[in-house]
mmCIF file of C-alpha atoms in Angstrom:
data_model
loop_
_atom_site.group_PDB
_atom_site.id
_atom_site.type_symbol
_atom_site.label_atom_id
_atom_site.label_comp_id
_atom_site.label_asym_id
_atom_site.label_seq_id
_atom_site.Cartn_x
_atom_site.Cartn_y
_atom_site.Cartn_z
ATOM 1 C CA MET A 1220 -14.390 0.413 -6.541
ATOM 2 C CA GLU A 1221 -15.231 -0.789 -3.921
ATOM 3 C CA LYS A 1222 -13.614 -3.709 -3.035
ATOM 4 C CA TYR A 1223 -13.837 -7.009 -0.635
ATOM 5 C CA THR A 1224 -11.684 -8.611 1.966
ATOM 6 C CA TRP A 1225 -11.874 -12.083 5.164
ATOM 7 C CA ARG A 1226 -10.014 -14.449 5.995
ATOM 8 C CA ALA A 1227 -10.894 -18.087 7.395
ATOM 9 C CA VAL A 1228 -8.898 -20.861 8.472
ATOM 10 C CA ILE A 1229 -9.518 -24.318 6.897
ATOM 11 C CA LYS A 1230 -9.888 -26.885 9.720
ATOM 12 C CA GLU A 1231 -7.334 -29.450 10.500
ATOM 13 C CA GLY A 1232 -6.687 -31.958 7.330
ATOM 14 C CA MET A 1233 -9.354 -30.799 5.291
ATOM 15 C CA LYS A 1234 -7.339 -29.078 3.215
ATOM 16 C CA GLU A 1235 -7.303 -31.067 -0.459
ATOM 17 C CA GLU A 1236 -11.108 -31.084 0.855
ATOM 18 C CA TYR A 1237 -11.553 -27.325 1.207
ATOM 19 C CA ILE A 1238 -9.841 -26.765 -2.351
ATOM 20 C CA ARG A 1239 -11.892 -29.579 -4.245
ATOM 21 C CA ARG A 1240 -15.052 -27.773 -4.019
ATOM 22 C CA HIS A 1241 -13.484 -24.437 -4.686
ATOM 23 C CA ASP A 1242 -11.853 -26.419 -7.951
ATOM 24 C CA THR A 1243 -15.973 -27.604 -8.485
ATOM 25 C CA ILE A 1244 -18.083 -24.899 -7.287
ATOM 26 C CA TRP A 1245 -21.937 -24.883 -8.009
ATOM 27 C CA PRO A 1246 -22.411 -23.096 -11.425
ATOM 28 C CA GLU A 1247 -25.078 -21.980 -9.581
ATOM 29 C CA MET A 1248 -22.363 -19.485 -6.630
ATOM 30 C CA VAL A 1249 -20.811 -18.399 -9.910
ATOM 31 C CA GLU A 1250 -24.152 -16.515 -10.747
ATOM 32 C CA VAL A 1251 -24.937 -15.142 -7.565
ATOM 33 C CA LEU A 1252 -21.277 -13.137 -7.064
ATOM 34 C CA LYS A 1253 -22.251 -12.384 -10.936
ATOM 35 C CA GLU A 1254 -24.820 -11.204 -10.617
ATOM 36 C CA ALA A 1255 -23.764 -9.630 -7.127
ATOM 37 C CA GLY A 1256 -21.332 -7.121 -9.623
ATOM 38 C CA VAL A 1257 -18.471 -9.685 -7.512
ATOM 39 C CA CYS A 1258 -15.251 -9.790 -9.714
ATOM 40 C CA ASN A 1259 -11.476 -10.328 -9.210
ATOM 41 C CA TYR A 1260 -12.292 -12.739 -7.079
ATOM 42 C CA THR A 1261 -8.799 -14.533 -5.010
ATOM 43 C CA ILE A 1262 -8.252 -16.826 -1.928
ATOM 44 C CA TRP A 1263 -4.872 -17.088 -0.793
ATOM 45 C CA CYS A 1264 -4.418 -20.080 1.596
ATOM 46 C CA ASP A 1265 -0.591 -20.262 3.658
ATOM 47 C CA GLY A 1266 -0.489 -23.418 5.797
ATOM 48 C CA ASN A 1267 -4.577 -23.563 6.655
ATOM 49 C CA ASP A 1268 -4.377 -19.708 6.516
ATOM 50 C CA LEU A 1269 -6.843 -18.321 4.303
ATOM 51 C CA PHE A 1270 -7.333 -15.260 2.893
ATOM 52 C CA GLY A 1271 -10.219 -14.143 0.228
ATOM 53 C CA TYR A 1272 -10.458 -11.206 -2.197
ATOM 54 C CA TYR A 1273 -12.694 -8.660 -3.656
ATOM 55 C CA GLU A 1274 -13.673 -6.482 -5.920
ATOM 56 C CA CYS A 1275 -17.065 -4.308 -6.186
ATOM 57 C CA GLU A 1276 -18.046 -3.749 -9.840
ATOM 58 C CA LYS A 1277 -21.867 -2.719 -8.140
ATOM 59 C CA GLY A 1278 -20.642 -0.848 -4.740
ATOM 60 C CA LEU A 1279 -19.807 -3.569 -1.653
ATOM 61 C CA GLU A 1280 -23.436 -3.088 -0.304
ATOM 62 C CA HIS A 1281 -25.743 -4.016 -3.617
ATOM 63 C CA ALA A 1282 -22.204 -7.625 -3.106
ATOM 64 C CA LEU A 1283 -22.739 -8.389 0.554
ATOM 65 C CA LYS A 1284 -27.217 -7.753 0.392
ATOM 66 C CA VAL A 1285 -27.299 -10.329 -3.419
ATOM 67 C CA GLN A 1286 -25.455 -12.447 -1.130
ATOM 68 C CA ALA A 1287 -27.268 -12.421 1.927
ATOM 69 C CA GLU A 1288 -30.467 -13.071 0.347
ATOM 70 C CA SER A 1289 -29.303 -15.813 -1.805
ATOM 71 C CA GLU A 1290 -30.307 -19.339 -1.100
ATOM 72 C CA VAL A 1291 -27.566 -20.570 -3.329
ATOM 73 C CA VAL A 1292 -24.876 -18.654 -1.211
ATOM 74 C CA ALA A 1293 -26.891 -19.828 2.441
ATOM 75 C CA ARG A 1294 -26.732 -23.261 1.058
ATOM 76 C CA TRP A 1295 -22.686 -22.911 -0.101
ATOM 77 C CA ASP A 1296 -21.817 -21.390 3.641
ATOM 78 C CA ILE A 1297 -23.642 -24.496 5.555
ATOM 79 C CA SER A 1298 -21.100 -26.765 3.218
ATOM 80 C CA MET A 1299 -18.851 -25.145 4.209
ATOM 81 C CA GLU A 1300 -19.378 -25.557 7.629
ATOM 82 C CA PRO A 1301 -17.278 -29.190 8.033
ATOM 83 C CA ILE A 1302 -14.215 -27.903 7.258
ATOM 84 C CA MET A 1303 -13.476 -24.422 7.932
ATOM 85 C CA THR A 1304 -14.257 -21.214 9.746
ATOM 86 C CA MET A 1305 -15.108 -18.086 8.875
ATOM 87 C CA PHE A 1306 -13.574 -14.880 11.407
ATOM 88 C CA GLN A 1307 -15.647 -12.397 11.732
ATOM 89 C CA GLU A 1308 -13.724 -9.425 12.151
ATOM 90 C CA LYS A 1309 -12.723 -8.364 9.009
ATOM 91 C CA PRO A 1310 -8.930 -7.765 7.989
ATOM 92 C CA GLU A 1311 -8.005 -3.882 8.237
ATOM 93 C CA GLN A 1312 -6.477 -1.874 5.107
ATOM 94 C CA VAL A 1313 -2.470 -0.274 6.421
ATOM 95 C CA PHE A 1314 -1.761 0.134 2.275
ATOM 96 C CA PHE A 1315 -2.855 0.881 -1.176
ATOM 97 C CA LEU A 1316 -0.898 1.339 -4.718
ATOM 98 C CA GLU A 1317 -3.029 1.924 -7.291
#
């Protein structure tokens, strides 16, 4: 199963809002992620630094395509812009143990 990771930083003073929005994630956002084959999605927070990880049941290409074409994901991303900044470069995998 292909894996995907991302990194971001929460803007100063916005950590509680970031957590609140994920505690009340839109049901339609969850539907899109499931349609994309996203599973085992986890986000870790260290201070204001975020690290996200998920697995792609239907392949990474499919997962990214479904999300890129989704109006729901576009709205979510816009709603999160005042709260966080995504890093464009992806983390490098340096170790894997199965």
